[in-house]
Coordinates of C-alpha atoms in Angstrom, one line a residue:
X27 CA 52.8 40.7 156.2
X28 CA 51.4 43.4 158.7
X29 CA 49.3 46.6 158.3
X30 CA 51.0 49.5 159.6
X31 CA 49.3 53.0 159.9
X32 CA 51.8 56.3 159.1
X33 CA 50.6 59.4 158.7
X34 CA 47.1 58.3 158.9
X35 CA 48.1 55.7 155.9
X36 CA 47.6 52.3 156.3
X37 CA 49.9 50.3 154.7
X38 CA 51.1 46.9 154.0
X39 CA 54.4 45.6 154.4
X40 CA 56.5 42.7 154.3
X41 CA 58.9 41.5 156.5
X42 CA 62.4 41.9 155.8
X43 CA 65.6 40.6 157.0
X44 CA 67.1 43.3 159.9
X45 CA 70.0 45.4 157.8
X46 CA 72.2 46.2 160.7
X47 CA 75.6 47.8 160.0
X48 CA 78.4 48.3 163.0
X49 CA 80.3 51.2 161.3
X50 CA 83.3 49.8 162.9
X51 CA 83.2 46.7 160.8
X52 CA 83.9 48.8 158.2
X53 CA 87.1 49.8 159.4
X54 CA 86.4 53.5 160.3
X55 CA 88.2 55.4 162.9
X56 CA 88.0 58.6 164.6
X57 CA 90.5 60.8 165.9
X58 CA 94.0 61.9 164.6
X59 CA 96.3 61.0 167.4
X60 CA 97.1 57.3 166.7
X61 CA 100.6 55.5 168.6
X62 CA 101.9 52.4 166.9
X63 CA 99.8 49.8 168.1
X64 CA 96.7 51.8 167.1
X65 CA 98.3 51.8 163.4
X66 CA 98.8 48.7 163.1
X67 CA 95.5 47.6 164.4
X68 CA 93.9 50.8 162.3
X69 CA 95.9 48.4 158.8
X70 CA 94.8 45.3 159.8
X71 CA 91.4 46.2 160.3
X72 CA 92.1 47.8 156.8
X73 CA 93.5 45.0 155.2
X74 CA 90.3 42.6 156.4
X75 CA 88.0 45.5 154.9
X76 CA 89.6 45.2 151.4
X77 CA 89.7 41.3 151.2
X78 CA 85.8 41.7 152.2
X79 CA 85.3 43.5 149.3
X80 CA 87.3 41.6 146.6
X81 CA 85.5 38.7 148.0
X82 CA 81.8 39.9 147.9
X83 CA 82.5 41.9 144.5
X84 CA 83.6 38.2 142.8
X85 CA 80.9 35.8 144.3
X86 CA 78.5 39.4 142.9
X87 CA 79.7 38.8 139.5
X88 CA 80.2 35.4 139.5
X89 CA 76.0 35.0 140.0
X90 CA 75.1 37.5 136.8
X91 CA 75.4 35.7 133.4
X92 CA 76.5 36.8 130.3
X93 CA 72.7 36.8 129.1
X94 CA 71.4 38.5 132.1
X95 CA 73.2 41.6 130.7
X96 CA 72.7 41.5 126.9
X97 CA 75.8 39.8 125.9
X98 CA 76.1 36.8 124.0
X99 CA 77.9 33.9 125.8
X100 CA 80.7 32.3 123.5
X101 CA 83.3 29.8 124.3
X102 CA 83.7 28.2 127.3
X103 CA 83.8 29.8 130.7
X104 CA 86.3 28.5 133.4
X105 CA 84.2 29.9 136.0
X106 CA 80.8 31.4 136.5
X107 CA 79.1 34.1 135.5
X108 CA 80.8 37.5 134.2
X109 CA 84.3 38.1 133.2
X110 CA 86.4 41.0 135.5
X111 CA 86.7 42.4 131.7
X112 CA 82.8 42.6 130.8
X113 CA 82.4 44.0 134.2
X114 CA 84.9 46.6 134.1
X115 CA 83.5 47.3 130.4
X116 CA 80.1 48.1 131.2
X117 CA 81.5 49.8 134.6
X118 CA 83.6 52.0 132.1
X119 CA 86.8 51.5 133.6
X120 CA 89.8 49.7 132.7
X121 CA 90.7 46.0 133.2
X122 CA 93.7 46.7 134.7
X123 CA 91.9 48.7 137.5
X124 CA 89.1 46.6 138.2
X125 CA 91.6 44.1 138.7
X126 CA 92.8 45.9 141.2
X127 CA 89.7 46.6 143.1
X128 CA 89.0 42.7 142.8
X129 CA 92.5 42.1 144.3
X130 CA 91.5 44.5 147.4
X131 CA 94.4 46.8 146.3
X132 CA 94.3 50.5 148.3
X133 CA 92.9 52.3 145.3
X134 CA 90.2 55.0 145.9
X135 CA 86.9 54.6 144.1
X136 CA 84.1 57.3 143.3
X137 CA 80.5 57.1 144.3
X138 CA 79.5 57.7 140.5
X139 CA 81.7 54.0 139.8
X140 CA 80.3 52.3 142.6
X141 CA 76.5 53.2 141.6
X142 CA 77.5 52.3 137.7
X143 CA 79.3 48.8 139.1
X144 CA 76.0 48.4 141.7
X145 CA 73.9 48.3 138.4
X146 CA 76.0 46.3 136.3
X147 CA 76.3 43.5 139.2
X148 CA 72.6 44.2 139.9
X149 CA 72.5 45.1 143.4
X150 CA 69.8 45.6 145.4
X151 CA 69.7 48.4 148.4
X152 CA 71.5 45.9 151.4
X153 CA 74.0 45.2 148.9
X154 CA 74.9 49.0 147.6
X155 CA 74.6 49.7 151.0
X156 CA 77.5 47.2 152.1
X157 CA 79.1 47.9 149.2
X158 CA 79.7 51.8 149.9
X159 CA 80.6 51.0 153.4
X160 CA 83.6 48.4 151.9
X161 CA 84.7 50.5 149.8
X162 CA 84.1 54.5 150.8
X163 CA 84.1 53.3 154.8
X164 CA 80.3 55.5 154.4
X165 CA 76.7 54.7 153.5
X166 CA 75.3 55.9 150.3
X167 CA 73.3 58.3 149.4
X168 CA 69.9 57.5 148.7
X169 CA 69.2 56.4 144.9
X170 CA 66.3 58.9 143.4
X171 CA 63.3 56.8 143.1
X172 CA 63.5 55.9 139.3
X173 CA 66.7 53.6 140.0
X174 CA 65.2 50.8 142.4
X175 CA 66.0 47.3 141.3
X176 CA 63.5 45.1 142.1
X177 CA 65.2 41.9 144.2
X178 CA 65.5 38.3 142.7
X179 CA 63.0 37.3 145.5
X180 CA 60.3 39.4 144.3
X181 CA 61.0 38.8 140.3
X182 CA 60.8 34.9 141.7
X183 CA 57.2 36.1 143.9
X184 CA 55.8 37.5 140.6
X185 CA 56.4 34.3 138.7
X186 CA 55.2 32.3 141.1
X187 CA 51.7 33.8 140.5
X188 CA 50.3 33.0 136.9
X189 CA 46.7 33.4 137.4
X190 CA 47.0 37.1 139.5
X191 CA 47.5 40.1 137.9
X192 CA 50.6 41.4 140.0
X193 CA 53.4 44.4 139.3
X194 CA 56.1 46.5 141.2
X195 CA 55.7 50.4 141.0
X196 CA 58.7 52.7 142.5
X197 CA 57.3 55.6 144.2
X198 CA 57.2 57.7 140.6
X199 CA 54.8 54.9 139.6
X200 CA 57.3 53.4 136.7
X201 CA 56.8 49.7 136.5
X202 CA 59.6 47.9 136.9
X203 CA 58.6 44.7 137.1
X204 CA 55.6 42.6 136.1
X205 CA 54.4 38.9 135.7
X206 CA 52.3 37.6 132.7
X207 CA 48.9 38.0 134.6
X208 CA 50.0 41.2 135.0
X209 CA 50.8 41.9 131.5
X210 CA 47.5 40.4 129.6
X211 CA 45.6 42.9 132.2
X212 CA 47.3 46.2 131.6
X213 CA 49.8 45.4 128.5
X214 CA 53.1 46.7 129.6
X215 CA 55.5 44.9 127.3
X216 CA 53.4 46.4 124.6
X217 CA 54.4 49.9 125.9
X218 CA 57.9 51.7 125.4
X219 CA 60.2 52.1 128.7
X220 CA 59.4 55.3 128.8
X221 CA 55.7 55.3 128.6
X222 CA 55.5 52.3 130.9
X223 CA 54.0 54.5 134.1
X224 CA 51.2 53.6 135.0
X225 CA 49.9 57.0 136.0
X226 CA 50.9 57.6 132.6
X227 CA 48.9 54.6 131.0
X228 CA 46.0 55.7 133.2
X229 CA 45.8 58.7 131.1
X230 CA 47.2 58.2 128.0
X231 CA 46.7 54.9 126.9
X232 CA 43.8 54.1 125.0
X233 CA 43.6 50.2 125.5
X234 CA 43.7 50.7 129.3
X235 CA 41.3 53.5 129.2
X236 CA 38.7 51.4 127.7
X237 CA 39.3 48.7 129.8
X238 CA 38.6 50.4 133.2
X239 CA 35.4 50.6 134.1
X240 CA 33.9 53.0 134.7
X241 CA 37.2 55.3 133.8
X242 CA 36.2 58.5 135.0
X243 CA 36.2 56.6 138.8
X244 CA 39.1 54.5 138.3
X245 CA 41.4 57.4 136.8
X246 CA 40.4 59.7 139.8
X247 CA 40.9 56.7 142.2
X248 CA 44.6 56.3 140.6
X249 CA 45.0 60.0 140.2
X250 CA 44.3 60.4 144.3
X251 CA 46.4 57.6 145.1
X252 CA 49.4 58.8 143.2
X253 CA 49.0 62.3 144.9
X254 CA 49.8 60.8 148.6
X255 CA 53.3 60.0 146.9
X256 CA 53.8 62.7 144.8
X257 CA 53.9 65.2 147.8
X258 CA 56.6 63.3 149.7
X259 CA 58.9 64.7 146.4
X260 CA 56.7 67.5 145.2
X261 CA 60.3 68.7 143.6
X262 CA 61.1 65.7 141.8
X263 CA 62.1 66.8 138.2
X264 CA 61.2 63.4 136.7
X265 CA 57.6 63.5 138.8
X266 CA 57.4 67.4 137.7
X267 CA 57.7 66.4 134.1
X268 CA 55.8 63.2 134.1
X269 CA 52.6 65.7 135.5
X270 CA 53.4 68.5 133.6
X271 CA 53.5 66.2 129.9
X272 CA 50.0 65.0 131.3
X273 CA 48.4 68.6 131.6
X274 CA 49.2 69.3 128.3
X275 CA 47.9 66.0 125.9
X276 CA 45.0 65.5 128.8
X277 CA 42.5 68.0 130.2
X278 CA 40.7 66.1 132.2
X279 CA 44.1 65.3 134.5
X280 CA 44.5 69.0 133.8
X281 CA 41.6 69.9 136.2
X282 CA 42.0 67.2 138.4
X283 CA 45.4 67.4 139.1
X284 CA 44.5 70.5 140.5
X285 CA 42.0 69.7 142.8
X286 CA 43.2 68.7 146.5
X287 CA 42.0 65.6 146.9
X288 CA 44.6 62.9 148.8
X289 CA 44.1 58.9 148.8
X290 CA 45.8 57.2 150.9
X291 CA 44.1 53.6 150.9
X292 CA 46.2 50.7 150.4
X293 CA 43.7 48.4 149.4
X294 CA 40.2 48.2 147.4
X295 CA 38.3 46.7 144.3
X296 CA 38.5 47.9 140.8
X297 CA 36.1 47.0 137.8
X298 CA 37.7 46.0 133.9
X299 CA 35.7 45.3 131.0
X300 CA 37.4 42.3 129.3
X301 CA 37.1 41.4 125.8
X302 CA 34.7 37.9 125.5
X303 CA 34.4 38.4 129.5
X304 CA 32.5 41.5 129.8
X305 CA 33.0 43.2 133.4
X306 CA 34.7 42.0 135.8
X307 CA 35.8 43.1 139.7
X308 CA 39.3 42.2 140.9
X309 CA 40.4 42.8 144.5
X310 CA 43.6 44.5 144.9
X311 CA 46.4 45.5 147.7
X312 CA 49.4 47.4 147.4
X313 CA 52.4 46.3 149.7
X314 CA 55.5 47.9 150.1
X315 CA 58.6 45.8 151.4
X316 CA 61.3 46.8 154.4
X317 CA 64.3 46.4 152.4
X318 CA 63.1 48.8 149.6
X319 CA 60.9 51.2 150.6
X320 CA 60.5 53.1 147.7
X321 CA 59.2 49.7 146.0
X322 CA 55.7 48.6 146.2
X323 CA 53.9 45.2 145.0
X324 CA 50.5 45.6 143.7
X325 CA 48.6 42.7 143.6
X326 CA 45.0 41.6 141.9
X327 CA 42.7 38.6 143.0
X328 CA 39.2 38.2 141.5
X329 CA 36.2 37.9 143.5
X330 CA 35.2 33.9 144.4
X331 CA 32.3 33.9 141.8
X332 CA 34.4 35.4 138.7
X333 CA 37.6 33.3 139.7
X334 CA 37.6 30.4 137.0
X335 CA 36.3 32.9 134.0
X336 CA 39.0 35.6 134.7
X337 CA 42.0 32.5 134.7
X338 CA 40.2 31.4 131.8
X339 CA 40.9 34.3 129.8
X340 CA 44.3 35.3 131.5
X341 CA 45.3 31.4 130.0
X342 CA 43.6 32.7 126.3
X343 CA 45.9 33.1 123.5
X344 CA 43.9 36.3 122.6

């Protein structure tokens, strides 16, 4: 992880693996004249491109199960993971056609299918991205900020920390992801999907309202940080709306909102009051990560002399 400053921001990031795509792999061309041995090379290079993508679209599905999707596993399964049926079911197209595309037939495909198949098989930006350039010879366009999916690696990081409070925010704030540390500090499952923002929580939650302490400084904190993203979409209709519902049921985010002030720290402490624990003061860092940037882990430690009470009551039952 290294601190990186952009536009007067510092931020964190992690590493990521180098994305590089040759557009020739892809089998694009340019130019209209083409003699024979151009064609022929032009079909081979065709034929390789569409035997990439039945390939990567099977060992895709084959990794998703039936339960990772909401469907109820029955009978036994001669091979792993989803059925070319299921997939072409929740894709919305026909068997016989997905067949196809699985068999790297020439059949043209719409970007509309290819985001509704990228979410079905649970892609994350590296894949779509490869995807699109199998199968429309072209990157994608870039997803609005709602539809990240949050990597297996980083649902495996979250996990893999039990005792710190730790979540991933897209650049709306939605929480997409969270681990049970996490959830016993801010109560996310206990929201519905649509309320689970945590701008939106900030405001208009009660629970969490009482627990940050004192509120007035956190909310404004929050409400300065969200700011330095909100103006690198200030015409976002789901970032619009989200601000706009807030005006109306809160006047203090009201007057706020309309103040100028900008945060752009990616880093600092912040103060809960816990029930049976009283206050405490958790450290906290916000990273973003070079595959995705639109996602961002944010991560809580407590202080060395509150550590053992704070795990204490993240292990209660109540």
């Amino acid at each position: 992880m290294h601190l990186s400053e952009v536009g007067g921001v510092m931020r964190s990031t992690l590493p990521a693996e180098r994305e590089c795509y040759n557009v020739s792999t892809y089998g694009v061309t340019r130019g209209d004249g083409m003699n024979r041995k151009t064609a022929k090379s032009r079909s081979r290079r065709l034929d390789r491109t569409r035997t990439e993508l039945a390939e990567f679209l099977r060992s895709r599905r084959s990794r998703i199960t039936p339960e990772e999707v909401g469907l109820q596993a029955s009978g036994r399964r001669r091979t792993p993971g989803l059925r070319r049926e299921e997939v072409a079911a929740m894709a919305g197209v026909g068997i016989t056609w997905y067949t196809w595309l699985e068999q790297g037939r020439d059949i043209g495909v719409s970007s509309e299918f290819l985001d509704d198949l990228c979410k079905v098989l649970k892609l994350d930006s590296a894949e779509r991205r490869h995807l699109y350039m199998l199968a429309q010879k072209r990157p994608p366009k870039e997803l609005s900020q709602a539809a990240c999916t949050v990597p297996a690696v980083i649902r495996d990081m979250l996990f893999r920390l039990p005792d710190n409070p730790a979540f991933v925010l897209n650049s709306r704030w939605d929480v997409l992801a969270w681990n049970s540390a996490g959830d016993k500090l801010f109560g996310f499952s206990d929201q519905p999907q649509g309320a689970r923002n945590m701008l939106w929580m900030t405001f208009a939650d009660e629970r969490l309202r009482a627990r940050l302490s004192p509120w007035e400084e956190q909310a404004r904190s929050l409400l300065t940080s969200f700011k330095r993203d909100f103006v690198q979409s200030p015409q976002d209709a789901e970032l619009i709306r989200l601000t706009e519902n807030l005006s109306s049921i809160n006047g203090t985010f009201r007057t706020w909102w309309k103040q100028p002030d900008i945060d752009g720290k990616c880093n600092g402490k912040r103060t809960f009051t816990l029930d049976r624990l009283g206050e405490v003061t958790l450290s906290h860092v916000t990273m973003t990560f070079g595959s995705d940037r639109q996602l961002r882990l944010v991560y809580y430690t407590s202080l060395d002399e509150a550590m053992k009470p704070f795990t204490e009551w993240l292990r209660s039952d109540k």
